[in-house]
Tab-separated table of C-alpha atoms and ligand atoms in Angstrom:
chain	number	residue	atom	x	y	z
A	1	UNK	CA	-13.183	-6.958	18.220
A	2	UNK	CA	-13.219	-4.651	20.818
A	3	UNK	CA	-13.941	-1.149	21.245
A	4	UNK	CA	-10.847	0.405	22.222
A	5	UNK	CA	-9.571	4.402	21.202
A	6	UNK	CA	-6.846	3.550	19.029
A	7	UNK	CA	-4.680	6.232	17.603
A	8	UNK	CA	-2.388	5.417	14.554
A	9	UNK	CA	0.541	6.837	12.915
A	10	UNK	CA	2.572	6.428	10.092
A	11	UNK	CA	5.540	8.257	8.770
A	12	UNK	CA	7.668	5.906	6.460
A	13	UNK	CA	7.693	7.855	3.545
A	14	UNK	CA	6.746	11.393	2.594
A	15	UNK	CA	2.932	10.633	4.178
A	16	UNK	CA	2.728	12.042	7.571
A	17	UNK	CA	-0.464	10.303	9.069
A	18	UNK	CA	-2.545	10.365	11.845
A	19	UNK	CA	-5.977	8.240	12.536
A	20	UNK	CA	-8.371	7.455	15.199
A	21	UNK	CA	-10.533	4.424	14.939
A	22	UNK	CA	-12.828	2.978	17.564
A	23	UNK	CA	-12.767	-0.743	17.723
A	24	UNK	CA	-13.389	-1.402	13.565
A	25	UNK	CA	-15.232	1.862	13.071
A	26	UNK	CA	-12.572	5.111	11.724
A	27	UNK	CA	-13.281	7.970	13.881
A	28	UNK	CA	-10.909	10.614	11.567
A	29	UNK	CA	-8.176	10.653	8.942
A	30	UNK	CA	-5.434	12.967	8.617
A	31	UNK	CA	-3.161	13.102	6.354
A	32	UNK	CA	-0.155	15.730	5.363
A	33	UNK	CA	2.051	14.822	2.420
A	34	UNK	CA	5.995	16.514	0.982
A	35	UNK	CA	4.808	15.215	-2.264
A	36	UNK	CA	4.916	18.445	-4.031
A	37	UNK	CA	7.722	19.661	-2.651
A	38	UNK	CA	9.319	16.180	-3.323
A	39	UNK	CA	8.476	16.320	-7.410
A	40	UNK	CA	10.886	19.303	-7.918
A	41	UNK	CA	13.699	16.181	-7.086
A	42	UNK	CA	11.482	13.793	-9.371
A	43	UNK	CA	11.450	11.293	-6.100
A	44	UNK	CA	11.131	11.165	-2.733
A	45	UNK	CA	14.288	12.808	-0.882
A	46	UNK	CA	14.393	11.481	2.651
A	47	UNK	CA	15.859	14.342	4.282
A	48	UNK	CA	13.340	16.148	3.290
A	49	UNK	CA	11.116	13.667	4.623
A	50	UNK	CA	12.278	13.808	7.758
A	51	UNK	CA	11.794	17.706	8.080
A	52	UNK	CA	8.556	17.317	6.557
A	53	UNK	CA	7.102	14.802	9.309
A	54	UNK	CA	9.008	16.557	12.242
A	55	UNK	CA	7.116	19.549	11.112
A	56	UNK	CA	3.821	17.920	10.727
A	57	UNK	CA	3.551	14.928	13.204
A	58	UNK	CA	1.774	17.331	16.256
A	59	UNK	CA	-0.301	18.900	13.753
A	60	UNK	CA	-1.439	15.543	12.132
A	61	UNK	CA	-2.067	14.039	15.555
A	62	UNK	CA	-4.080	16.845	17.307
A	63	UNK	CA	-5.995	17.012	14.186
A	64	UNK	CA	-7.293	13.116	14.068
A	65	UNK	CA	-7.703	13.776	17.969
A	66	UNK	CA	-10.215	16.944	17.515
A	67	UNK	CA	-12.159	15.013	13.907
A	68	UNK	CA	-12.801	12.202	16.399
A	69	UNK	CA	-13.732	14.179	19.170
A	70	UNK	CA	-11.620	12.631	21.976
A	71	UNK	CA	-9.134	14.262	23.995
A	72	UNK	CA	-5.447	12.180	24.041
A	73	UNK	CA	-6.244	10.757	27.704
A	74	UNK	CA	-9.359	8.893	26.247
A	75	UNK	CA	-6.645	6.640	24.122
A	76	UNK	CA	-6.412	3.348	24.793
A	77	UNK	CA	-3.291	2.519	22.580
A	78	UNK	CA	-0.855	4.232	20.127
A	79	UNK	CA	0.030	2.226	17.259
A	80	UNK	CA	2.779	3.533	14.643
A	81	UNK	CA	4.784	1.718	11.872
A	82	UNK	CA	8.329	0.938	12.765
A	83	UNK	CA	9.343	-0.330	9.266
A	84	UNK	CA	10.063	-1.072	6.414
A	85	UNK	CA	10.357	2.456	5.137
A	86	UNK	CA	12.882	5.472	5.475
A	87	UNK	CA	14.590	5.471	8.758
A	88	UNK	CA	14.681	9.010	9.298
A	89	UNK	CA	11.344	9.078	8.169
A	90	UNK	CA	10.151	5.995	10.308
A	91	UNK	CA	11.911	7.482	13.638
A	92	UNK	CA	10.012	10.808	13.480
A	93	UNK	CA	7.093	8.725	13.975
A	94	UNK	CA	8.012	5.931	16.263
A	95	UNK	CA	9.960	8.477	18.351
A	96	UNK	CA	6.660	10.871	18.727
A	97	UNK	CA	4.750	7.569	19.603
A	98	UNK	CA	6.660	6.607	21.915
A	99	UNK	CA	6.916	9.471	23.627
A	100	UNK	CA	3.340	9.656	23.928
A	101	UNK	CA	2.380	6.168	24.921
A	102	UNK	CA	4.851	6.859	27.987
A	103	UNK	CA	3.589	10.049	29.195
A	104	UNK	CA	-0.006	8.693	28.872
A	105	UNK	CA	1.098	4.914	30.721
A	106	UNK	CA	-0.850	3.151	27.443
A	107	UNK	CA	0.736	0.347	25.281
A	108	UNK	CA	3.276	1.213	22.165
A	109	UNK	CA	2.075	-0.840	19.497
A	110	UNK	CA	4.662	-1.111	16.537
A	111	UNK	CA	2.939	-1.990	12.964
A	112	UNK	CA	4.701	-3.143	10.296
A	113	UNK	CA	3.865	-1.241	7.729
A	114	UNK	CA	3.133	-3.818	4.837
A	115	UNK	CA	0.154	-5.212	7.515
A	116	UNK	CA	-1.053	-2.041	7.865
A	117	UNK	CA	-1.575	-2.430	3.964
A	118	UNK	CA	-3.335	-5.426	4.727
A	119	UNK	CA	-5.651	-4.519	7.142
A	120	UNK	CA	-7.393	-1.324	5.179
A	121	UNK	CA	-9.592	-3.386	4.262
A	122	UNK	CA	-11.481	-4.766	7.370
A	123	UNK	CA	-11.762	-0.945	7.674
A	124	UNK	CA	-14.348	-0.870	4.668
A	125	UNK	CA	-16.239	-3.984	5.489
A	126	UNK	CA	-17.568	-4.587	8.884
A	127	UNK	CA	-18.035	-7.924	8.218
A	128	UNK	CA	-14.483	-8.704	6.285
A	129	UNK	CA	-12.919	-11.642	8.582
A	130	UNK	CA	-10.293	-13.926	7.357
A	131	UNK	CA	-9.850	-15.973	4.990
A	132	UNK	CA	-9.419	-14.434	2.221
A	133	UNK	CA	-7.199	-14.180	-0.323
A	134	UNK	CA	-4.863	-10.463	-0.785
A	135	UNK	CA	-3.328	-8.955	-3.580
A	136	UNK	CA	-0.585	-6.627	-2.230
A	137	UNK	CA	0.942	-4.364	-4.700
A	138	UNK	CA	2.756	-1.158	-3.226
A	139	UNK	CA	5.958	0.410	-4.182
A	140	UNK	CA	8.108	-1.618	-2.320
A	141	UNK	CA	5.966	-5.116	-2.599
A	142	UNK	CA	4.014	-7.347	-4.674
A	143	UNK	CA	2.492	-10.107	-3.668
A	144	UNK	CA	-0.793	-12.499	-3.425
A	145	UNK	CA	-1.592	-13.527	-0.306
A	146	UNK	CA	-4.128	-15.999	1.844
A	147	UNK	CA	-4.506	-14.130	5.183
A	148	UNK	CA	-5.379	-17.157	7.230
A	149	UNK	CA	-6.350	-15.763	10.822
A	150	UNK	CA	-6.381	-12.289	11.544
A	151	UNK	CA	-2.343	-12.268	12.560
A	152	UNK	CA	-1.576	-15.583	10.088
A	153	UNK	CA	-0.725	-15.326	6.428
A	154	UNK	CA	1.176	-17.812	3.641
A	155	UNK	CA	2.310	-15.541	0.449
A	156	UNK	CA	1.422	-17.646	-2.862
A	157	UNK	CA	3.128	-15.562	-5.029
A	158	UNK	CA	5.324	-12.477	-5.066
A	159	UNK	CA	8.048	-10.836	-7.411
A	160	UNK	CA	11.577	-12.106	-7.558
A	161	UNK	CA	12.451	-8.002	-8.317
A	162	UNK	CA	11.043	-5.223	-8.552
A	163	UNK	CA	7.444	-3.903	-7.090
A	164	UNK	CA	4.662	-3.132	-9.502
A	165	UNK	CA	4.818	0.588	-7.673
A	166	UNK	CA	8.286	0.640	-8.690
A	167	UNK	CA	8.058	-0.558	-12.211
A	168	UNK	CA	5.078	2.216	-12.578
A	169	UNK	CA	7.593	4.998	-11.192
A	170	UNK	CA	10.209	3.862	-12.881
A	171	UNK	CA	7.887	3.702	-16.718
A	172	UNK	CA	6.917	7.407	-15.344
A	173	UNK	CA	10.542	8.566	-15.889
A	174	UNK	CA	11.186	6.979	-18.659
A	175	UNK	CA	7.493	9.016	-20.077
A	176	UNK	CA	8.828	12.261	-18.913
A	177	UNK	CA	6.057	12.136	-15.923
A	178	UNK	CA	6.262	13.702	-13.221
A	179	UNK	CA	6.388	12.423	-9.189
A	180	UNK	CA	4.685	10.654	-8.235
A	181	UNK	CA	4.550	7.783	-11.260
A	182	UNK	CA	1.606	5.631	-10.560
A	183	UNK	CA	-1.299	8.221	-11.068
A	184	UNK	CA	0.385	10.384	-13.760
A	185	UNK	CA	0.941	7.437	-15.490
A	186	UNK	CA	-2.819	5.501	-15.380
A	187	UNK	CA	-3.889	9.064	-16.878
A	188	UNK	CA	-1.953	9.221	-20.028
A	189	UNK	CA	-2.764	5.310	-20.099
A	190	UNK	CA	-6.200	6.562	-19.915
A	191	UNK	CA	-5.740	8.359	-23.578
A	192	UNK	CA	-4.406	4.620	-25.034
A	193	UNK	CA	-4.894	2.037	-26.708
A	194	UNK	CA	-2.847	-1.447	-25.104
A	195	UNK	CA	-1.870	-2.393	-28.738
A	196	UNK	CA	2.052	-2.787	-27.676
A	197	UNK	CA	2.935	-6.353	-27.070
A	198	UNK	CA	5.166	-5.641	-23.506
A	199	UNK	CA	6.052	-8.994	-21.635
A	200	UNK	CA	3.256	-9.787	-18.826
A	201	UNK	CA	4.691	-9.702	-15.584
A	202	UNK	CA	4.248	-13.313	-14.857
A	203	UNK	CA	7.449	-15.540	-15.113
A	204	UNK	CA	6.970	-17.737	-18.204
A	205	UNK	CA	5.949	-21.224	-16.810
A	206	UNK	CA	5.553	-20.213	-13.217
A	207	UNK	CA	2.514	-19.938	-11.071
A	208	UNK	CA	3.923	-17.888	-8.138
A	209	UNK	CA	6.908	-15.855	-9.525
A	210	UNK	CA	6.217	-12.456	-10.889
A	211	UNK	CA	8.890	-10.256	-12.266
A	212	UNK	CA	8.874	-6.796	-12.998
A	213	UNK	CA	12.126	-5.765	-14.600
A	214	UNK	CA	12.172	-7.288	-17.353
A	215	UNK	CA	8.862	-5.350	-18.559
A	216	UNK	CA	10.205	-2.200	-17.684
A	217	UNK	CA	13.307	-2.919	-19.678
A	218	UNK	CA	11.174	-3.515	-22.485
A	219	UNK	CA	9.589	-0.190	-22.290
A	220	UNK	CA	12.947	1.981	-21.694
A	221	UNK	CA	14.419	0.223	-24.941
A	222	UNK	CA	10.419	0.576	-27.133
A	223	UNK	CA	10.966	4.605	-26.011
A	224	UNK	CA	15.057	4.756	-26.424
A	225	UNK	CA	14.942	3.024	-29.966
A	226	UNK	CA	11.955	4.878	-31.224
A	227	UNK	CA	13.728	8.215	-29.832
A	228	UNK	CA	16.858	7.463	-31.416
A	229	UNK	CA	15.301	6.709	-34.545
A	230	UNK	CA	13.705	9.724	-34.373
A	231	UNK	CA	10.194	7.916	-34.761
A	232	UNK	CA	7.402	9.325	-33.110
A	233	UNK	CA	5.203	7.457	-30.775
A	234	UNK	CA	2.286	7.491	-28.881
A	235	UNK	CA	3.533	7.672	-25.130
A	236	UNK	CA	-0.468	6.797	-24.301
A	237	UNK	CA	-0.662	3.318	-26.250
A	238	UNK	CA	3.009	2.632	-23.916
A	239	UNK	CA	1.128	3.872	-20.819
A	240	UNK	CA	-1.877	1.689	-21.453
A	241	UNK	CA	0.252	-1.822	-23.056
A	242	UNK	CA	2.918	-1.278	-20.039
A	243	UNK	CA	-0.320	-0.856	-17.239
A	244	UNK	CA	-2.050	-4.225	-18.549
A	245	UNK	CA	1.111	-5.993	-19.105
A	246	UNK	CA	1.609	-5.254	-15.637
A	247	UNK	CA	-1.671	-5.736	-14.186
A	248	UNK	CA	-3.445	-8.484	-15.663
A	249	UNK	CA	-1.429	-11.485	-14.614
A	250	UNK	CA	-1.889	-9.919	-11.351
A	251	UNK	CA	-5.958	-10.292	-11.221
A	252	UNK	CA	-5.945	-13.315	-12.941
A	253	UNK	CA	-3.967	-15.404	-10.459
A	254	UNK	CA	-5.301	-13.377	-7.646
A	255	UNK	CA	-8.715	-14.833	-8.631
A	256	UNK	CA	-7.318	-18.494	-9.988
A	257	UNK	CA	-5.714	-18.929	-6.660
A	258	UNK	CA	-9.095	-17.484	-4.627
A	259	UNK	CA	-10.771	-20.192	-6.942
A	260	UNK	CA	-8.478	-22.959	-6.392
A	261	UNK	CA	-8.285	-22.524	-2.686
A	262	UNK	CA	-11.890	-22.337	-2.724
A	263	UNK	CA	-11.976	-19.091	-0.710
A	264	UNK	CA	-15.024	-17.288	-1.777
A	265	UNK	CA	-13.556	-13.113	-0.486
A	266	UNK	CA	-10.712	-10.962	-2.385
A	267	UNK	CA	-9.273	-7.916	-1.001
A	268	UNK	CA	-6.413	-5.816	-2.909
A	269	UNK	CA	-4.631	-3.339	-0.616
A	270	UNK	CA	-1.518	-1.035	-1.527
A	271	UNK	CA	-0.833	2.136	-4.031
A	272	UNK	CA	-0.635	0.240	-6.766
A	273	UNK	CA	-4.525	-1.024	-6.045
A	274	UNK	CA	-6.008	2.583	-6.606
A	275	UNK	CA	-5.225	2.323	-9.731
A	276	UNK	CA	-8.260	2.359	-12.044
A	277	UNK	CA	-7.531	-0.333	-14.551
A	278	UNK	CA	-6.629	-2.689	-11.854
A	279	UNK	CA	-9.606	-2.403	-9.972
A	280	UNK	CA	-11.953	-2.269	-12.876
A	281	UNK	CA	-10.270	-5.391	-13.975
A	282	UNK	CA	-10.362	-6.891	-10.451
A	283	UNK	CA	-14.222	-6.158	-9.886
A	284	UNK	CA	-14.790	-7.943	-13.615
A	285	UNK	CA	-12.879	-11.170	-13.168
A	286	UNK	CA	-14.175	-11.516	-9.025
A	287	UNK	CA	-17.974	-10.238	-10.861
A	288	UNK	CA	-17.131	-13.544	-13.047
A	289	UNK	CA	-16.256	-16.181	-10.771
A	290	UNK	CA	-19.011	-15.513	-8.035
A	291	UNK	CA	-16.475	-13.873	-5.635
A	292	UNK	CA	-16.900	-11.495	-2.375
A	293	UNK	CA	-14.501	-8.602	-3.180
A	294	UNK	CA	-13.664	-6.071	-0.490
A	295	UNK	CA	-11.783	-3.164	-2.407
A	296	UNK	CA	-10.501	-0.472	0.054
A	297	UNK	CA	-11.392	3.054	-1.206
A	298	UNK	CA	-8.541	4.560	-2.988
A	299	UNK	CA	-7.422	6.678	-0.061
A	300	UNK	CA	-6.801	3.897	1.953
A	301	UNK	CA	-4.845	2.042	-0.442
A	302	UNK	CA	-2.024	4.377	-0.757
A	303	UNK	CA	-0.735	5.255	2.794
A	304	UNK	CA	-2.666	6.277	5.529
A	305	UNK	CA	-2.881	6.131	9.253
A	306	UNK	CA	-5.975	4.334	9.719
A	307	UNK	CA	-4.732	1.298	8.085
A	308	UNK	CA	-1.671	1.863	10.723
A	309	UNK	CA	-4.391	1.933	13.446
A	310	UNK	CA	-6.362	-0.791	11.903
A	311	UNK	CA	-3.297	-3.369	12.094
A	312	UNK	CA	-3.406	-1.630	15.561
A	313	UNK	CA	-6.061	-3.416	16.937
A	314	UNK	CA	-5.222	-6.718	15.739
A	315	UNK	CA	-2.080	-6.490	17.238
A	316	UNK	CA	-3.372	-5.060	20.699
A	317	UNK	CA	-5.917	-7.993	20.130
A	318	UNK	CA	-3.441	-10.141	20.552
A	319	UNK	CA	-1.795	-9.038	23.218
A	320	UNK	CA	1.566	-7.662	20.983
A	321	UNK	CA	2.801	-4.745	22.201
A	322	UNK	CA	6.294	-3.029	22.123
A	323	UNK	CA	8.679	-1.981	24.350
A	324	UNK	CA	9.965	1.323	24.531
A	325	UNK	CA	13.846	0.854	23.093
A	326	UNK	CA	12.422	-0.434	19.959
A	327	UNK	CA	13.879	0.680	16.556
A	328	UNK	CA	12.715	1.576	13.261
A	329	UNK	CA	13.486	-1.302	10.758
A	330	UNK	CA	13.816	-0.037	6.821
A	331	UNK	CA	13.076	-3.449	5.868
A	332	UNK	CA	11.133	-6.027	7.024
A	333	UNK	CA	10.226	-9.516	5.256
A	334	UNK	CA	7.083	-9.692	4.485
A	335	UNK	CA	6.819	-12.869	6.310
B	401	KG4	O1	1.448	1.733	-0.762
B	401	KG4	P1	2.146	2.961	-1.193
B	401	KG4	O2	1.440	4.278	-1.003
B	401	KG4	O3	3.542	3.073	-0.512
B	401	KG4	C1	4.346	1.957	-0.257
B	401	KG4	O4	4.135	1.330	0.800
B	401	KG4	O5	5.172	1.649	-1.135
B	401	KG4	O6	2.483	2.735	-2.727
B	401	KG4	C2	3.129	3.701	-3.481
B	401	KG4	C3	3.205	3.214	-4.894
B	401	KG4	C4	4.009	4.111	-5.798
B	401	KG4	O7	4.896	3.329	-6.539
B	401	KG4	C5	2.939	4.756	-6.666
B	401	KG4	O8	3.410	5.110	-7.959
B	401	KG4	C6	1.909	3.650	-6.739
B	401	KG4	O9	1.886	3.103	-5.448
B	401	KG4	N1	0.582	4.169	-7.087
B	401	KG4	C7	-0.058	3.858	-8.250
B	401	KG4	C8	-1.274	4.602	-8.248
B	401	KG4	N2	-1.333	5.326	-7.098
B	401	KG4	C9	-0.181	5.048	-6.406
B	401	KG4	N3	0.295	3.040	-9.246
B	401	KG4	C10	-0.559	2.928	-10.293
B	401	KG4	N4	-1.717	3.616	-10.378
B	401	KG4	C11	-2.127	4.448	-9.388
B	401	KG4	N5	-3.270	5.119	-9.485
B	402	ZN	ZN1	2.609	1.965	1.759
């Protein structure tokens, strides 16, 4: 790939981001987050946000300029996420971008956020190149994927409803656990025992369907019908049942399908992948069946701009770039 100054943003939820990488190689990292001011609401607010990146964008960006050691007229691109994600959130970003790709005459790339996900990885290994087979598992998408080419992918399998970041912020609540979900709750799972038979997230019978709210219903009514009997119970043996019931089915046909397909390299990308009992499980089962597995570092799984500048490349690779009335998109299929 080649060796161009690429600067990356990303802004789509309460991460504000900035990154500099130089062709594969990750010059700096910023990153600012509302995430404590956002757990006295018990969720992400998007106004606040908004005023959260507008406050920190500059900051972020000078920042990941000065770690790298470059001054902005050495950048050969400016790639940002336009979507999916808050819009209020998203614009901060894309609107500073733009802004800056213009005054500097360089190309506006516009990443969509979910590749940006995607492409953490080729950040960790030098020598990552396609295929491989993904699991994706964020708060707003869950899916297993065979990345084809560098800009061509076929999902195998994804969730007919909710994410597995949602269904872990959403079993957070239900614990009392604070914002945000995932961590807080792979800690008190951490303290139990999985001895609570929860549904798997797999759809009975299916091979490529994975649902996720039927095993958080099954939780909220364990917890509401223990409360209301007034039985105690361990909220660490729900935290650890409800974390393999959602993870395992995930690993296993992550690695059934690498198998099958006979592609011999796994990557895992997403919040959802820092979590310790998925990745522990995930080094086991690819440890098992002979298989290459490139696992991002936990700070690059949840959001991050060098992912953002990562996809970046690709995209200025092949020749993608966007024009300055684009918009920010709060969804965007994943294919
Ligand atoms: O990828 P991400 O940072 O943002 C989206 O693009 O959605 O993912 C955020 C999600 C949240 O649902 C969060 O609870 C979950 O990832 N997450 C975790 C962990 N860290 C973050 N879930 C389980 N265990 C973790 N350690
Ligand atoms: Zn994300």
């Amino acid at each position: 790939m080649e060796e161009k100054f690429i600067l990356g943003i990303e802004s789509s939820c309460d991460e504000t981001a900035a990154a500099v990488i130089c062709g594969r190689r990750l010059l700096s990292n910023v990153i600012f987050s509302s995430a404590t001011e956002q757990a006295k609401y018990g969720g992400v607010v998007p106004e606040i946000a908004s005023r959260a990146h507008t406050e920190a964008v500059d900051e972020a960006v000078k920042q990941a300029l000065n770690e790298a050691g470059l001054t902005v007229k050495e950048l050969d691109a400016v790639a940002v996420t336009y979507g999916a994600g808050l819009l209020g959130a998203l614009l901060v970003g894309l609107s500073f971008a733009k802004s800056l790709a213009y005054s500097l005459n360089i190309p506006l790339i516009a990443v969509n956020h979910i590749r940006g996900h995607l492409a953490a990885a080729y950040l960790c290994d030098n020598n990552l190149k396609p295929p491989y087979i993904t699991l994706l598992a964020s708060g707003g998408h869950t899916a297993i994927i065979h990345i084809k080419t560098y800009t061509e992918f076929e999902v195998l399998a994804s969730t007919s409803d909710d994410a597995a970041g949602e269904a872990f912020d959403k079993v957070a609540r239900v614990l009392g656990l604070p914002y945000p979900g995932g961590p807080n709750v792979q800690r008190l799972a951490e303290g139990g025992e999985a001895v609570i038979d929860f549904p798997p997230s797999l759809v009975r019978g299916s091979n490529t369907q994975f649902s996720y709210s039927g095993l958080k219903t099954s939780v909220i009514n364990y917890c509401h019908t223990a409360e209301q009997k007034g039985e105690q119970f361990s909220k660490a043996d729900v935290a650890a049942s409800f974390q393999k019931a959602a993870i395992d089915p995930l690993v296993k046909k992550t690695v059934e399908n690498a198998v099958k397909l006979n592609v011999g390299t796994v990557t895992a990308g997403g919040g959802v992948s820092a979590n310790g009992y998925l990745r522990e499980r995930l080094k086991a089962e690819c440890k098992k069946h002979n298989l290459k597995l490139v696992l991002p570092e936990k700070g690059f799984c949840t959001d991050n701009g060098a992912m953002i500048a990562m996809e970046g490349l690709i995209q200025y690779n092949a020749g993608n770039f966007a024009k300055m009335n684009i918009n920010a998109c709060a969804q965007i299929p994943l294919k």
